[in-house]
Coordinates of C-alpha atoms in Angstrom, one line a residue:
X15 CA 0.0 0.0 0.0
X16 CA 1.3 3.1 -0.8
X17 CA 2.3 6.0 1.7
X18 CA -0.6 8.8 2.2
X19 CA 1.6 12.4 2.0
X20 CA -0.3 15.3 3.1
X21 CA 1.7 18.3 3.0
X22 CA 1.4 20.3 6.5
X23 CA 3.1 23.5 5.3
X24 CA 4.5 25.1 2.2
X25 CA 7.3 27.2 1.8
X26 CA 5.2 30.1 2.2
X27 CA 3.5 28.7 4.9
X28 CA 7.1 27.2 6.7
X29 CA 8.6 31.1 5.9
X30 CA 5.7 33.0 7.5
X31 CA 6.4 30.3 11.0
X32 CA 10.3 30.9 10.9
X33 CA 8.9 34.6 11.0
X34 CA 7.1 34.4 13.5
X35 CA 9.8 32.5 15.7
X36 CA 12.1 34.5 15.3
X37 CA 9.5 37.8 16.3
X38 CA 8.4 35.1 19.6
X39 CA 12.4 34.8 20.5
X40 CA 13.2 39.0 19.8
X41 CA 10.4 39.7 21.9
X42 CA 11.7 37.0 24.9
X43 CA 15.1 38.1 24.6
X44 CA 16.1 41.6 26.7
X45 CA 19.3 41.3 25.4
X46 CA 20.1 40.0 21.9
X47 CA 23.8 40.2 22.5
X48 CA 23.7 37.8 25.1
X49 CA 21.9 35.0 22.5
X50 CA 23.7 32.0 21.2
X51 CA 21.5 30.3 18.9
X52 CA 22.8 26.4 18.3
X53 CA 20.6 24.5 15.7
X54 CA 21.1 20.4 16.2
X55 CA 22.3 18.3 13.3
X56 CA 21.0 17.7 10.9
X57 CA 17.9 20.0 10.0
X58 CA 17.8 22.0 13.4
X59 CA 21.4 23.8 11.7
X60 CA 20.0 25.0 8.4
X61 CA 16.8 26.5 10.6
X62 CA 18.9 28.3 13.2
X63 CA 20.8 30.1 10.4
X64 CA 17.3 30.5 9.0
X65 CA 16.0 32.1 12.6
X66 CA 19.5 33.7 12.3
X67 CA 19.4 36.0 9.6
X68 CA 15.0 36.5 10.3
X69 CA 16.6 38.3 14.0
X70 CA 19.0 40.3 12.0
X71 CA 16.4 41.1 9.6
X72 CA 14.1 42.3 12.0
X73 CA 16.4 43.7 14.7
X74 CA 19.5 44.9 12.3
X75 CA 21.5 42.8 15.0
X76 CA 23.7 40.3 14.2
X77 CA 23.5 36.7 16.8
X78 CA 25.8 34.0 17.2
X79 CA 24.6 30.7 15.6
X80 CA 26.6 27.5 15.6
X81 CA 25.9 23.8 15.2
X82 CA 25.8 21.1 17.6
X83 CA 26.3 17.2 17.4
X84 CA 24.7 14.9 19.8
X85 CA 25.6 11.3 18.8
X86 CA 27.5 10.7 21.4
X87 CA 25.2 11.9 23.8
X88 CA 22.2 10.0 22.8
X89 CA 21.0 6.7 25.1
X90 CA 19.0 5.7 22.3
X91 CA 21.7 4.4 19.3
X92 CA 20.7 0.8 19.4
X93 CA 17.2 1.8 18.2
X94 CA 18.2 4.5 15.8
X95 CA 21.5 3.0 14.0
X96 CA 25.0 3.7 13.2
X97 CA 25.3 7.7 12.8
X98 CA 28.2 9.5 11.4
X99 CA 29.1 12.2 13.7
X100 CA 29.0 15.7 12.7
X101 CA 31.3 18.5 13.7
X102 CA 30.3 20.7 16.2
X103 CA 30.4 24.1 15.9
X104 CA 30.0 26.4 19.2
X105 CA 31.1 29.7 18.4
X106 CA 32.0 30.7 22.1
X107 CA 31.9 29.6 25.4
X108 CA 28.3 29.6 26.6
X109 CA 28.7 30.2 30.1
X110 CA 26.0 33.0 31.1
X111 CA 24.5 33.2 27.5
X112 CA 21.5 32.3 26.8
X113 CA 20.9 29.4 24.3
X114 CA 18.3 28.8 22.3
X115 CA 18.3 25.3 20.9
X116 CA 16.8 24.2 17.5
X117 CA 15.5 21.4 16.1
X118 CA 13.0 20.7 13.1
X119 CA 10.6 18.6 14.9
X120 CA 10.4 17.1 18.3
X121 CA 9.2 13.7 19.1
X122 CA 9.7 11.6 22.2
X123 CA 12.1 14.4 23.4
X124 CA 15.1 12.2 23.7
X125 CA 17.4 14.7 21.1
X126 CA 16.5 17.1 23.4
X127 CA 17.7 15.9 26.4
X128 CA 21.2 14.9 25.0
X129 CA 21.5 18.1 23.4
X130 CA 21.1 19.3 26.9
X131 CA 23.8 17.1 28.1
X132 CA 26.2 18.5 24.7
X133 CA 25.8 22.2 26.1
X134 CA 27.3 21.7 29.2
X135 CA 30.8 20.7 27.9
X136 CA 30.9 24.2 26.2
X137 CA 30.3 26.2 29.4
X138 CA 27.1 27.3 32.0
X139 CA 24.7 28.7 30.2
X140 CA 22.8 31.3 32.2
X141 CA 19.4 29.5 30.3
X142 CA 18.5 27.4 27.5
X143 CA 15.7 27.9 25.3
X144 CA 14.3 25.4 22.8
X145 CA 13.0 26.2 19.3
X146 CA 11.1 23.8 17.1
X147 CA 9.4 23.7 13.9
X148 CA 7.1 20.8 14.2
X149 CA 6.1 19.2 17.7
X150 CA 4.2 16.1 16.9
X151 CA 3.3 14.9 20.9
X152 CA 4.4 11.7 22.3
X153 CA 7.0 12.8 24.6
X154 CA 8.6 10.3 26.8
X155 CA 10.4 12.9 28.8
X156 CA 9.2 16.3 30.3
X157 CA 10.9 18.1 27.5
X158 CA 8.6 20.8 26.0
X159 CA 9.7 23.5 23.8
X160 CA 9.6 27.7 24.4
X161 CA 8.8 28.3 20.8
X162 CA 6.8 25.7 18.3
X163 CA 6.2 26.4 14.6
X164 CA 3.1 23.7 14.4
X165 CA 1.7 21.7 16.7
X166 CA 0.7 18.5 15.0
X167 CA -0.4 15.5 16.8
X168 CA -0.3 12.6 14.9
X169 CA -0.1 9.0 15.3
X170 CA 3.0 7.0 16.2
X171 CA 3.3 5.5 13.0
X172 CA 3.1 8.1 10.9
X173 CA 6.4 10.3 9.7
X174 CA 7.4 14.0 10.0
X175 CA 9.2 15.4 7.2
X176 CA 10.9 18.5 6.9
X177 CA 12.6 19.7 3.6
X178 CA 14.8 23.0 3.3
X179 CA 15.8 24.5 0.2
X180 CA 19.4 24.9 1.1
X181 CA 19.2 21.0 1.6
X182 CA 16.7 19.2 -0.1
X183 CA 15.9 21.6 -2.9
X184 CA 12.5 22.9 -1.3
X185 CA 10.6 24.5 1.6
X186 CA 8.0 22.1 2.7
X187 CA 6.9 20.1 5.8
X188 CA 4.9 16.9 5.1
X189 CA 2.8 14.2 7.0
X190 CA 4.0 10.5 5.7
X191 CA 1.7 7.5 6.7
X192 CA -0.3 4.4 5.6

């Protein structure tokens, strides 16, 4: 039987959310300067440069964005597979920043918590925030995020897919299931 995609936003749609992040984390944050914005390999990167340059539009000021790997933080590789680390990128030392973490879509939380785990070799920040595109509900941990794109409940089954032109040739986010 063939998968049912039902596309959940466009690139329109998926521009106008980032927008509207990035307005929800300029109106949080007193002091701009003091934000380090770290998006999580592999999509969450791509979207915090995306959130990155909305800020700067918006604000004229520039924040610091980086990247940040959490393979070897993660207590769930035995269900997921063999990954390939990727390079972190932490563009200073966090202690007393405030960090705003960012992922494309957030599940059962786990990501989350061993990104939280990543942070602290790279310094005390003095909070970290959590960004997401999608959040699709069956958490697992009390993780929930400060700033969601699109809630979308959906069943366990069923996929989240996010594309971004840089990467995949296209702004979309779709809903894969049977």
């Amino acid at each position: 039987m063939p998968q049912k995609i039902v596309e959940i936003l466009s690139a329109d749609e998926l521009r106008r959310t980032v927008t509207r992040l990035a307005s929800q984390i300029v109106e949080r944050c007193r002091d701009l300067s003091q934000l380090v914005i770290l998006g999580i390999h592999t999509k969450g990167v791509p979207l915090a440069q995306i959130l990155a340059s909305q800020i700067e539009m918006l604000e004229g000021v520039s924040v610091h964005v980086g990247a940040l790997d959490i393979t070897f933080y993660r207590d769930d590789l035995d269900k997921i597979g063999v990954r390939t680390p990727a390079k972190s990128d932490i563009p200073l030392d966090l202690t007393g920043k405030i960090v705003l973490l960012v992922d494309d879509v957030i599940y059962k939380g786990r990501t989350i918590r061993a990104a939280l785990n990543a942070v602290n070799e790279y310094g005390r920040p003095e909070s970290i925030w959590l960004a997401v595109l999608v959040d699709r509900g069956h958490r697992e941990l009390p993780i929930h995020p400060d700033f969601i794109g699109k809630q979308l409940p959906t069943a366990k089954d069923e996929q989240v897919k996010v594309y971004l032109q840089d990467l995949d040739g296209r702004d979309a986010v779709e809903l894969i299931g049977n």
